[in-house]
Amino acid sequence: MSAMRLLDRLAIATLPYVPKPLMRPLAGRYIAGETLGEALERLEALAERGHPGILDVLGEDVASEAAARGVAKTYIEAAHELARRRLDAYVSIKPTHLGLRLGEQLCFELYDEVARATAELGLALRVEMEDHTTTDGTLRVFERLRAEHPHVGIVLQSRLVRTPADIAALAPGPLWVRMVKGIYLEPAAIAHTENEPICEAYVACTRQLFERGASVSCATHDEFLAERLIQLVEQLDVPRERFEFQVLLGVREPLWELWREAGHTVRVYVPYGPEWKPYSVRRLQKNPQIFGHVMRDLLPWR
Ligand code: FAD
């Protein structure tokens, strides 16, 4: 293994232990800032460039019911601001941020609260997907919400072998899905671990969703996968309003413009909040070269 690769590996392993002040400048490209005001400014700038948005308050695994209730309140306030500024954007929430690990009923009640508020404001709401220990609970909460709130969507991960069966098991009716590869590295017994089968499963799941009439937001920065998805949309003659691309702030912007110029909607995920470190660690682990460059610059023998 080359010295550069070794340094990148070292960078990945040590990322969670990097002190916040050193991490902050690296994280800057992936997060809008620590405040709602900064996130709204970023969404407005993106809207001017023709990109609708998704607003995410950073955080996960709250430690108490009070904290979970606080998160729901923060999201409702943020949704009011999105509506007040007439932004084409919606809110997206992790189940453990709304207390899934503390109790499924609590999590359902808090999503329901946000769903009622967003419905009144005419905004959508997305239930995100976390690691496999939360999949069953998240799908149960989603199905309960969906029965009352058709503006609530879910995220499904092509990495998980179970996903086609999960799609088949969802109740009939309108369905709105964000398809992703899945950011959490899962055990080989339950997940595809190589990129090729993950992409095959992604295309197959997207086809399965279109064939049952769902709207699908394809979240990816993989241009080869995107090409196959565009072909699928053309082959199935899916109307434009049932398909869009979604991308993360700071990741592969030239691709966004390419897809937008080809006539596709490219919606940008804008995370913000004081709890930015775990999110940034995951993003930087996907792209260790950035961190590797910084580390190398600090080395005395460079
Ligand atoms: P990859 O093969 O991972 O990446 C394709 C190319 O993009 C590669 O060249 C890669 O280097 C580059 N790239 C990818 N990420 C970065 C980065 N951070 N920095 C620089 N380059 C990068 N996952 C979940 O498990 N649950 C969710 O709820 C969820 N929501 C998401 C919402 C949105 C809008 C997006 C875009 C992704 C979301 N993800 C979620 C993450 C997703 O599962 C993937 O981990 C992530 O999108 C990377 O996979 P990819 O399809 O871009 O392909």
mmCIF file of C-alpha atoms and ligand atoms in Angstrom:
data_model
loop_
_atom_site.group_PDB
_atom_site.id
_atom_site.type_symbol
_atom_site.label_atom_id
_atom_site.label_comp_id
_atom_site.label_asym_id
_atom_site.label_seq_id
_atom_site.Cartn_x
_atom_site.Cartn_y
_atom_site.Cartn_z
ATOM 1 C CA MET A 1 0.000 0.000 0.000
ATOM 2 C CA SER A 2 1.361 3.469 -0.895
ATOM 3 C CA ALA A 3 2.278 5.953 1.842
ATOM 4 C CA MET A 4 -0.548 8.258 0.617
ATOM 5 C CA ARG A 5 -3.192 5.485 0.924
ATOM 6 C CA LEU A 6 -1.852 4.613 4.340
ATOM 7 C CA LEU A 7 -2.211 8.236 5.430
ATOM 8 C CA ASP A 8 -5.778 8.356 4.093
ATOM 9 C CA ARG A 9 -6.604 5.196 6.090
ATOM 10 C CA LEU A 10 -5.038 6.722 9.173
ATOM 11 C CA ALA A 11 -7.084 9.858 8.578
ATOM 12 C CA ILE A 12 -10.342 7.813 8.410
ATOM 13 C CA ALA A 13 -9.547 5.977 11.639
ATOM 14 C CA THR A 14 -8.643 9.111 13.573
ATOM 15 C CA LEU A 15 -11.418 11.411 12.274
ATOM 16 C CA PRO A 16 -13.818 10.894 15.217
ATOM 17 C CA TYR A 17 -11.041 12.002 17.604
ATOM 18 C CA VAL A 18 -10.071 15.166 15.745
ATOM 19 C CA PRO A 19 -10.804 18.202 17.938
ATOM 20 C CA LYS A 20 -13.735 20.369 16.840
ATOM 21 C CA PRO A 21 -11.661 23.515 16.097
ATOM 22 C CA LEU A 22 -9.522 21.574 13.565
ATOM 23 C CA MET A 23 -12.575 19.826 12.101
ATOM 24 C CA ARG A 24 -14.723 22.964 11.669
ATOM 25 C CA PRO A 25 -12.988 24.382 8.550
ATOM 26 C CA LEU A 26 -13.125 20.924 6.906
ATOM 27 C CA ALA A 27 -16.793 20.513 7.748
ATOM 28 C CA GLY A 28 -17.602 23.969 6.357
ATOM 29 C CA ARG A 29 -18.245 22.686 2.841
ATOM 30 C CA TYR A 30 -20.852 20.139 4.011
ATOM 31 C CA ILE A 31 -22.885 22.183 6.492
ATOM 32 C CA ALA A 32 -24.649 25.534 6.121
ATOM 33 C CA GLY A 33 -23.622 26.730 9.596
ATOM 34 C CA GLU A 34 -24.801 26.447 13.163
ATOM 35 C CA THR A 35 -27.946 28.599 12.947
ATOM 36 C CA LEU A 36 -31.281 28.479 11.118
ATOM 37 C CA GLY A 37 -30.515 31.923 9.674
ATOM 38 C CA GLU A 38 -27.371 30.584 7.967
ATOM 39 C CA ALA A 39 -29.273 27.584 6.573
ATOM 40 C CA LEU A 40 -32.055 29.788 5.193
ATOM 41 C CA GLU A 41 -29.494 32.056 3.531
ATOM 42 C CA ARG A 42 -27.906 29.010 1.894
ATOM 43 C CA LEU A 43 -31.300 27.736 0.702
ATOM 44 C CA GLU A 44 -32.099 31.144 -0.773
ATOM 45 C CA ALA A 45 -28.767 31.239 -2.619
ATOM 46 C CA LEU A 46 -29.408 27.744 -4.001
ATOM 47 C CA ALA A 47 -32.940 28.706 -5.047
ATOM 48 C CA GLU A 48 -31.487 31.592 -7.044
ATOM 49 C CA ARG A 49 -29.353 29.031 -8.903
ATOM 50 C CA GLY A 50 -32.456 26.935 -9.638
ATOM 51 C CA HIS A 51 -32.069 24.330 -6.892
ATOM 52 C CA PRO A 52 -34.891 23.539 -4.455
ATOM 53 C CA GLY A 53 -33.815 22.343 -1.005
ATOM 54 C CA ILE A 54 -34.153 20.030 1.952
ATOM 55 C CA LEU A 55 -33.588 21.328 5.484
ATOM 56 C CA ASP A 56 -31.993 19.074 8.100
ATOM 57 C CA VAL A 57 -31.232 19.939 11.703
ATOM 58 C CA LEU A 58 -28.081 18.002 12.543
ATOM 59 C CA GLY A 59 -28.286 15.493 15.358
ATOM 60 C CA GLU A 60 -29.259 11.933 16.222
ATOM 61 C CA ASP A 61 -29.760 9.633 19.203
ATOM 62 C CA VAL A 62 -31.241 12.133 21.649
ATOM 63 C CA ALA A 63 -30.690 11.185 25.287
ATOM 64 C CA SER A 64 -34.047 12.228 26.753
ATOM 65 C CA GLU A 65 -37.728 12.768 25.954
ATOM 66 C CA ALA A 66 -37.304 16.488 26.666
ATOM 67 C CA ALA A 67 -34.518 16.683 24.089
ATOM 68 C CA ALA A 68 -36.669 14.856 21.500
ATOM 69 C CA ARG A 69 -39.554 17.280 22.121
ATOM 70 C CA GLY A 70 -37.103 20.176 21.715
ATOM 71 C CA VAL A 71 -36.013 18.787 18.325
ATOM 72 C CA ALA A 72 -39.636 18.573 17.110
ATOM 73 C CA LYS A 73 -40.150 22.206 18.181
ATOM 74 C CA THR A 74 -36.988 23.301 16.350
ATOM 75 C CA TYR A 75 -38.234 21.610 13.160
ATOM 76 C CA ILE A 76 -41.654 23.228 13.421
ATOM 77 C CA GLU A 77 -40.070 26.672 13.836
ATOM 78 C CA ALA A 78 -37.796 25.995 10.867
ATOM 79 C CA ALA A 79 -40.782 24.876 8.740
ATOM 80 C CA HIS A 80 -42.582 28.153 9.555
ATOM 81 C CA GLU A 81 -39.536 30.088 8.300
ATOM 82 C CA LEU A 82 -39.374 28.049 5.076
ATOM 83 C CA ALA A 83 -43.023 28.835 4.419
ATOM 84 C CA ARG A 84 -42.666 32.511 5.399
ATOM 85 C CA ARG A 85 -39.821 32.914 2.894
ATOM 86 C CA ARG A 86 -41.765 30.918 0.267
ATOM 87 C CA LEU A 87 -38.833 28.562 -0.266
ATOM 88 C CA ASP A 88 -39.322 25.395 -2.318
ATOM 89 C CA ALA A 89 -37.904 23.189 0.446
ATOM 90 C CA TYR A 90 -39.036 20.634 3.001
ATOM 91 C CA VAL A 91 -37.824 19.206 6.296
ATOM 92 C CA SER A 92 -36.111 15.853 6.741
ATOM 93 C CA ILE A 93 -35.710 14.187 10.155
ATOM 94 C CA LYS A 94 -33.783 11.219 11.543
ATOM 95 C CA PRO A 95 -35.957 8.917 13.685
ATOM 96 C CA THR A 96 -33.432 8.705 16.541
ATOM 97 C CA HIS A 97 -33.366 12.519 16.630
ATOM 98 C CA LEU A 98 -37.072 12.304 17.509
ATOM 99 C CA GLY A 99 -36.441 9.653 20.172
ATOM 100 C CA LEU A 100 -36.909 6.334 18.321
ATOM 101 C CA ARG A 101 -34.457 4.602 20.650
ATOM 102 C CA LEU A 102 -36.358 5.944 23.678
ATOM 103 C CA GLY A 103 -39.723 4.669 22.455
ATOM 104 C CA GLU A 104 -41.573 4.083 19.200
ATOM 105 C CA GLN A 105 -44.772 5.738 20.438
ATOM 106 C CA LEU A 106 -42.904 8.908 21.457
ATOM 107 C CA CYS A 107 -41.200 9.002 18.061
ATOM 108 C CA PHE A 108 -44.536 8.542 16.259
ATOM 109 C CA GLU A 109 -46.201 11.303 18.297
ATOM 110 C CA LEU A 110 -43.407 13.777 17.560
ATOM 111 C CA TYR A 111 -43.363 13.017 13.818
ATOM 112 C CA ASP A 112 -47.151 13.357 13.883
ATOM 113 C CA GLU A 113 -46.810 16.799 15.506
ATOM 114 C CA VAL A 114 -44.362 17.929 12.810
ATOM 115 C CA ALA A 115 -46.553 16.330 10.105
ATOM 116 C CA ARG A 116 -49.597 18.321 11.248
ATOM 117 C CA ALA A 117 -47.626 21.581 11.283
ATOM 118 C CA THR A 118 -46.040 20.974 7.863
ATOM 119 C CA ALA A 119 -49.390 19.959 6.346
ATOM 120 C CA GLU A 120 -50.867 23.291 7.440
ATOM 121 C CA LEU A 121 -47.908 25.110 5.888
ATOM 122 C CA GLY A 122 -48.123 23.111 2.653
ATOM 123 C CA LEU A 123 -44.653 21.600 3.143
ATOM 124 C CA ALA A 124 -43.525 17.992 2.849
ATOM 125 C CA LEU A 125 -41.796 15.935 5.538
ATOM 126 C CA ARG A 126 -39.263 13.134 5.110
ATOM 127 C CA VAL A 127 -38.579 10.299 7.555
ATOM 128 C CA GLU A 128 -34.899 9.419 7.126
ATOM 129 C CA MET A 129 -33.362 5.960 7.483
ATOM 130 C CA GLU A 130 -30.540 5.155 9.879
ATOM 131 C CA ASP A 131 -28.630 1.918 10.604
ATOM 132 C CA HIS A 132 -30.277 -1.514 10.367
ATOM 133 C CA THR A 133 -31.115 -1.688 14.079
ATOM 134 C CA THR A 134 -33.710 1.041 13.451
ATOM 135 C CA THR A 135 -35.213 -0.169 10.137
ATOM 136 C CA ASP A 136 -38.228 -2.090 11.530
ATOM 137 C CA GLY A 137 -39.201 0.672 13.970
ATOM 138 C CA THR A 138 -38.771 3.386 11.343
ATOM 139 C CA LEU A 139 -40.966 1.543 8.819
ATOM 140 C CA ARG A 140 -43.691 0.975 11.442
ATOM 141 C CA VAL A 141 -43.668 4.671 12.412
ATOM 142 C CA PHE A 142 -43.745 5.653 8.728
ATOM 143 C CA GLU A 143 -46.686 3.395 7.880
ATOM 144 C CA ARG A 144 -48.701 4.827 10.784
ATOM 145 C CA LEU A 145 -47.885 8.385 9.702
ATOM 146 C CA ARG A 146 -48.586 7.692 6.039
ATOM 147 C CA ALA A 147 -52.085 6.454 6.827
ATOM 148 C CA GLU A 148 -52.986 10.004 7.903
ATOM 149 C CA HIS A 149 -50.425 12.219 6.189
ATOM 150 C CA PRO A 150 -49.830 11.603 2.474
ATOM 151 C CA HIS A 151 -47.204 14.392 2.419
ATOM 152 C CA VAL A 152 -44.813 12.268 4.522
ATOM 153 C CA GLY A 153 -42.127 10.295 2.670
ATOM 154 C CA ILE A 154 -39.532 7.696 3.631
ATOM 155 C CA VAL A 155 -35.911 6.849 2.762
ATOM 156 C CA LEU A 156 -34.957 3.325 1.586
ATOM 157 C CA GLN A 157 -31.412 1.930 1.302
ATOM 158 C CA SER A 158 -30.364 -0.291 -1.616
ATOM 159 C CA ARG A 159 -27.450 -1.617 0.465
ATOM 160 C CA LEU A 160 -29.873 -3.625 2.619
ATOM 161 C CA VAL A 161 -30.887 -6.997 1.157
ATOM 162 C CA ARG A 162 -34.343 -6.671 2.757
ATOM 163 C CA THR A 163 -35.368 -3.504 0.859
ATOM 164 C CA PRO A 164 -37.274 -5.130 -2.091
ATOM 165 C CA ALA A 165 -39.358 -7.086 0.452
ATOM 166 C CA ASP A 166 -39.933 -3.888 2.460
ATOM 167 C CA ILE A 167 -41.207 -2.126 -0.665
ATOM 168 C CA ALA A 168 -43.555 -5.024 -1.415
ATOM 169 C CA ALA A 169 -44.868 -4.951 2.173
ATOM 170 C CA LEU A 170 -45.770 -1.237 2.209
ATOM 171 C CA ALA A 171 -49.513 -0.608 2.218
ATOM 172 C CA PRO A 172 -51.101 0.357 -1.115
ATOM 173 C CA GLY A 173 -51.672 4.060 -1.823
ATOM 174 C CA PRO A 174 -49.585 7.115 -2.710
ATOM 175 C CA LEU A 175 -45.917 6.634 -1.877
ATOM 176 C CA TRP A 176 -42.988 9.076 -1.926
ATOM 177 C CA VAL A 177 -39.509 7.610 -1.464
ATOM 178 C CA ARG A 178 -35.940 8.888 -1.342
ATOM 179 C CA MET A 179 -33.773 6.070 -2.656
ATOM 180 C CA VAL A 180 -30.172 5.978 -1.351
ATOM 181 C CA LYS A 181 -27.271 3.519 -1.326
ATOM 182 C CA GLY A 182 -27.107 3.790 2.485
ATOM 183 C CA ILE A 183 -24.408 5.582 4.466
ATOM 184 C CA TYR A 184 -24.137 3.069 7.335
ATOM 185 C CA LEU A 185 -21.693 0.191 6.806
ATOM 186 C CA GLU A 186 -23.803 -2.879 7.585
ATOM 187 C CA PRO A 187 -22.798 -6.543 8.252
ATOM 188 C CA ALA A 188 -22.372 -8.734 5.148
ATOM 189 C CA ALA A 189 -25.064 -11.121 6.428
ATOM 190 C CA ILE A 190 -27.773 -8.524 5.758
ATOM 191 C CA ALA A 191 -26.256 -6.126 3.247
ATOM 192 C CA HIS A 192 -24.521 -5.826 -0.105
ATOM 193 C CA THR A 193 -21.006 -4.685 0.628
ATOM 194 C CA GLU A 194 -19.625 -3.925 -2.860
ATOM 195 C CA ASN A 195 -20.590 -0.981 -5.029
ATOM 196 C CA GLU A 196 -21.737 -3.026 -8.039
ATOM 197 C CA PRO A 197 -24.474 -5.073 -6.288
ATOM 198 C CA ILE A 198 -25.496 -1.945 -4.335
ATOM 199 C CA CYS A 199 -26.033 -0.132 -7.657
ATOM 200 C CA GLU A 200 -27.866 -3.120 -9.210
ATOM 201 C CA ALA A 201 -30.167 -3.198 -6.200
ATOM 202 C CA TYR A 202 -30.639 0.600 -6.407
ATOM 203 C CA VAL A 203 -31.862 0.381 -10.019
ATOM 204 C CA ALA A 204 -34.060 -2.655 -9.266
ATOM 205 C CA CYS A 205 -35.666 -1.004 -6.222
ATOM 206 C CA THR A 206 -36.265 2.228 -8.155
ATOM 207 C CA ARG A 207 -37.951 0.216 -10.928
ATOM 208 C CA GLN A 208 -40.079 -1.625 -8.357
ATOM 209 C CA LEU A 209 -41.124 1.727 -6.855
ATOM 210 C CA PHE A 210 -41.985 3.342 -10.206
ATOM 211 C CA GLU A 211 -43.950 0.257 -11.224
ATOM 212 C CA ARG A 212 -46.120 0.580 -8.141
ATOM 213 C CA GLY A 213 -46.739 4.256 -8.923
ATOM 214 C CA ALA A 214 -44.428 5.847 -6.354
ATOM 215 C CA SER A 215 -42.619 9.169 -6.757
ATOM 216 C CA VAL A 216 -38.885 8.650 -6.311
ATOM 217 C CA SER A 217 -36.165 11.095 -5.286
ATOM 218 C CA CYS A 218 -32.885 9.496 -6.326
ATOM 219 C CA ALA A 219 -30.209 10.700 -3.920
ATOM 220 C CA THR A 220 -26.774 10.014 -5.372
ATOM 221 C CA HIS A 221 -23.559 11.581 -6.679
ATOM 222 C CA ASP A 222 -22.637 8.515 -8.729
ATOM 223 C CA GLU A 223 -22.791 9.608 -12.369
ATOM 224 C CA PHE A 224 -22.807 6.034 -13.712
ATOM 225 C CA LEU A 225 -25.737 5.087 -11.512
ATOM 226 C CA ALA A 226 -27.489 8.352 -12.442
ATOM 227 C CA GLU A 227 -27.156 7.523 -16.134
ATOM 228 C CA ARG A 228 -28.903 4.176 -15.553
ATOM 229 C CA LEU A 229 -31.653 5.891 -13.567
ATOM 230 C CA ILE A 230 -32.253 8.404 -16.349
ATOM 231 C CA GLN A 231 -32.505 5.493 -18.826
ATOM 232 C CA LEU A 232 -34.992 3.760 -16.519
ATOM 233 C CA VAL A 233 -37.141 6.888 -16.277
ATOM 234 C CA GLU A 234 -37.174 7.164 -20.075
ATOM 235 C CA GLN A 235 -37.869 3.461 -20.556
ATOM 236 C CA LEU A 236 -40.824 3.494 -18.138
ATOM 237 C CA ASP A 237 -41.984 6.906 -19.390
ATOM 238 C CA VAL A 238 -42.094 8.278 -15.833
ATOM 239 C CA PRO A 239 -43.455 11.846 -15.766
ATOM 240 C CA ARG A 240 -40.976 14.517 -14.584
ATOM 241 C CA GLU A 241 -42.921 15.317 -11.416
ATOM 242 C CA ARG A 242 -42.402 11.722 -10.184
ATOM 243 C CA PHE A 243 -38.584 11.800 -10.406
ATOM 244 C CA GLU A 244 -35.817 14.077 -9.154
ATOM 245 C CA PHE A 245 -32.176 13.936 -8.136
ATOM 246 C CA GLN A 246 -31.093 14.836 -4.618
ATOM 247 C CA VAL A 247 -27.559 15.781 -3.615
ATOM 248 C CA LEU A 248 -25.655 16.788 -0.500
ATOM 249 C CA LEU A 249 -24.393 20.310 0.040
ATOM 250 C CA GLY A 250 -20.720 20.479 -0.930
ATOM 251 C CA VAL A 251 -20.571 17.218 -2.884
ATOM 252 C CA ARG A 252 -19.787 17.132 -6.642
ATOM 253 C CA GLU A 253 -21.440 20.394 -7.716
ATOM 254 C CA PRO A 254 -20.484 20.121 -11.410
ATOM 255 C CA LEU A 255 -22.788 17.077 -11.609
ATOM 256 C CA TRP A 256 -25.736 19.076 -10.228
ATOM 257 C CA GLU A 257 -25.405 21.604 -13.040
ATOM 258 C CA LEU A 258 -25.073 18.892 -15.667
ATOM 259 C CA TRP A 259 -28.318 17.222 -14.516
ATOM 260 C CA ARG A 260 -30.138 20.536 -14.088
ATOM 261 C CA GLU A 261 -29.178 21.629 -17.586
ATOM 262 C CA ALA A 262 -30.523 18.285 -18.876
ATOM 263 C CA GLY A 263 -33.911 19.293 -17.416
ATOM 264 C CA HIS A 264 -33.911 17.340 -14.140
ATOM 265 C CA THR A 265 -34.801 18.791 -10.764
ATOM 266 C CA VAL A 266 -31.730 18.687 -8.491
ATOM 267 C CA ARG A 267 -32.708 19.221 -4.868
ATOM 268 C CA VAL A 268 -29.931 20.045 -2.374
ATOM 269 C CA TYR A 269 -29.772 18.741 1.207
ATOM 270 C CA VAL A 270 -28.791 21.565 3.547
ATOM 271 C CA PRO A 271 -27.854 20.453 7.071
ATOM 272 C CA TYR A 272 -27.210 22.913 9.884
ATOM 273 C CA GLY A 273 -26.935 23.065 13.664
ATOM 274 C CA PRO A 274 -24.455 22.941 16.513
ATOM 275 C CA GLU A 275 -24.246 19.120 16.403
ATOM 276 C CA TRP A 276 -22.352 19.030 13.129
ATOM 277 C CA LYS A 277 -19.434 16.786 14.091
ATOM 278 C CA PRO A 278 -20.816 13.205 13.620
ATOM 279 C CA TYR A 279 -22.373 14.184 10.259
ATOM 280 C CA SER A 280 -19.126 15.758 9.070
ATOM 281 C CA VAL A 281 -17.112 12.719 10.179
ATOM 282 C CA ARG A 282 -19.338 10.494 7.986
ATOM 283 C CA ARG A 283 -18.998 12.863 5.016
ATOM 284 C CA LEU A 284 -15.221 13.220 5.385
ATOM 285 C CA GLN A 285 -14.829 9.449 5.747
ATOM 286 C CA LYS A 286 -16.414 9.241 2.279
ATOM 287 C CA ASN A 287 -13.769 11.615 0.997
ATOM 288 C CA PRO A 288 -10.654 11.088 3.126
ATOM 289 C CA GLN A 289 -8.427 12.814 0.578
ATOM 290 C CA ILE A 290 -9.617 16.203 1.852
ATOM 291 C CA PHE A 291 -8.636 15.357 5.386
ATOM 292 C CA GLY A 292 -5.498 13.580 4.161
ATOM 293 C CA HIS A 293 -4.327 16.749 2.363
ATOM 294 C CA VAL A 294 -4.715 18.791 5.522
ATOM 295 C CA MET A 295 -2.891 16.195 7.640
ATOM 296 C CA ARG A 296 -0.057 15.976 5.124
ATOM 297 C CA ASP A 297 0.324 19.762 5.212
ATOM 298 C CA LEU A 298 0.840 19.501 8.950
ATOM 299 C CA LEU A 299 3.517 16.799 8.760
ATOM 300 C CA PRO A 300 7.096 17.907 9.423
ATOM 301 C CA TRP A 301 8.632 15.656 6.688
ATOM 302 C CA ARG A 302 6.324 16.736 3.846
HETATM 303 P P1 FAD B 1 -20.827 6.884 -3.903
HETATM 304 O O1 FAD B 1 -20.339 5.772 -4.764
HETATM 305 O O2 FAD B 1 -20.594 6.787 -2.445
HETATM 306 O O3 FAD B 1 -20.237 8.242 -4.404
HETATM 307 C C1 FAD B 1 -20.239 8.607 -5.780
HETATM 308 C C2 FAD B 1 -19.173 9.646 -5.999
HETATM 309 O O4 FAD B 1 -19.451 10.791 -5.195
HETATM 310 C C3 FAD B 1 -17.781 9.149 -5.593
HETATM 311 O O5 FAD B 1 -16.849 9.615 -6.536
HETATM 312 C C4 FAD B 1 -17.556 9.770 -4.262
HETATM 313 O O6 FAD B 1 -16.190 10.034 -4.012
HETATM 314 C C5 FAD B 1 -18.354 11.065 -4.343
HETATM 315 N N1 FAD B 1 -18.804 11.375 -3.004
HETATM 316 C C6 FAD B 1 -19.753 10.774 -2.305
HETATM 317 N N2 FAD B 1 -19.867 11.347 -1.081
HETATM 318 C C7 FAD B 1 -18.904 12.317 -1.058
HETATM 319 C C8 FAD B 1 -18.477 13.261 -0.106
HETATM 320 N N3 FAD B 1 -19.011 13.333 1.089
HETATM 321 N N4 FAD B 1 -17.500 14.123 -0.433
HETATM 322 C C9 FAD B 1 -16.938 14.102 -1.636
HETATM 323 N N5 FAD B 1 -17.284 13.216 -2.578
HETATM 324 C C10 FAD B 1 -18.240 12.347 -2.293
HETATM 325 N N6 FAD B 1 -28.095 7.617 3.624
HETATM 326 C C11 FAD B 1 -28.797 6.950 4.554
HETATM 327 O O7 FAD B 1 -28.397 5.858 4.965
HETATM 328 N N7 FAD B 1 -29.971 7.469 5.048
HETATM 329 C C12 FAD B 1 -30.475 8.656 4.609
HETATM 330 O O8 FAD B 1 -31.538 9.071 5.087
HETATM 331 C C13 FAD B 1 -29.753 9.370 3.619
HETATM 332 N N8 FAD B 1 -30.210 10.551 3.128
HETATM 333 C C14 FAD B 1 -29.540 11.147 2.090
HETATM 334 C C15 FAD B 1 -30.050 12.306 1.492
HETATM 335 C C16 FAD B 1 -29.451 12.855 0.392
HETATM 336 C C17 FAD B 1 -30.045 14.065 -0.258
HETATM 337 C C18 FAD B 1 -28.272 12.256 -0.154
HETATM 338 C C19 FAD B 1 -27.608 12.793 -1.395
HETATM 339 C C20 FAD B 1 -27.733 11.136 0.440
HETATM 340 C C21 FAD B 1 -28.333 10.585 1.558
HETATM 341 N N9 FAD B 1 -27.812 9.451 2.186
HETATM 342 C C22 FAD B 1 -28.534 8.800 3.146
HETATM 343 C C23 FAD B 1 -26.424 8.993 1.877
HETATM 344 C C24 FAD B 1 -26.380 7.912 0.818
HETATM 345 O O9 FAD B 1 -26.875 6.714 1.357
HETATM 346 C C25 FAD B 1 -24.937 7.677 0.333
HETATM 347 O O10 FAD B 1 -24.133 7.266 1.372
HETATM 348 C C26 FAD B 1 -24.275 8.892 -0.286
HETATM 349 O O11 FAD B 1 -25.181 9.568 -1.115
HETATM 350 C C27 FAD B 1 -23.069 8.481 -1.107
HETATM 351 O O12 FAD B 1 -23.437 7.557 -2.082
HETATM 352 P P2 FAD B 1 -23.505 7.909 -3.644
HETATM 353 O O13 FAD B 1 -24.759 7.349 -4.185
HETATM 354 O O14 FAD B 1 -23.274 9.350 -3.853
HETATM 355 O O15 FAD B 1 -22.358 7.018 -4.257
#
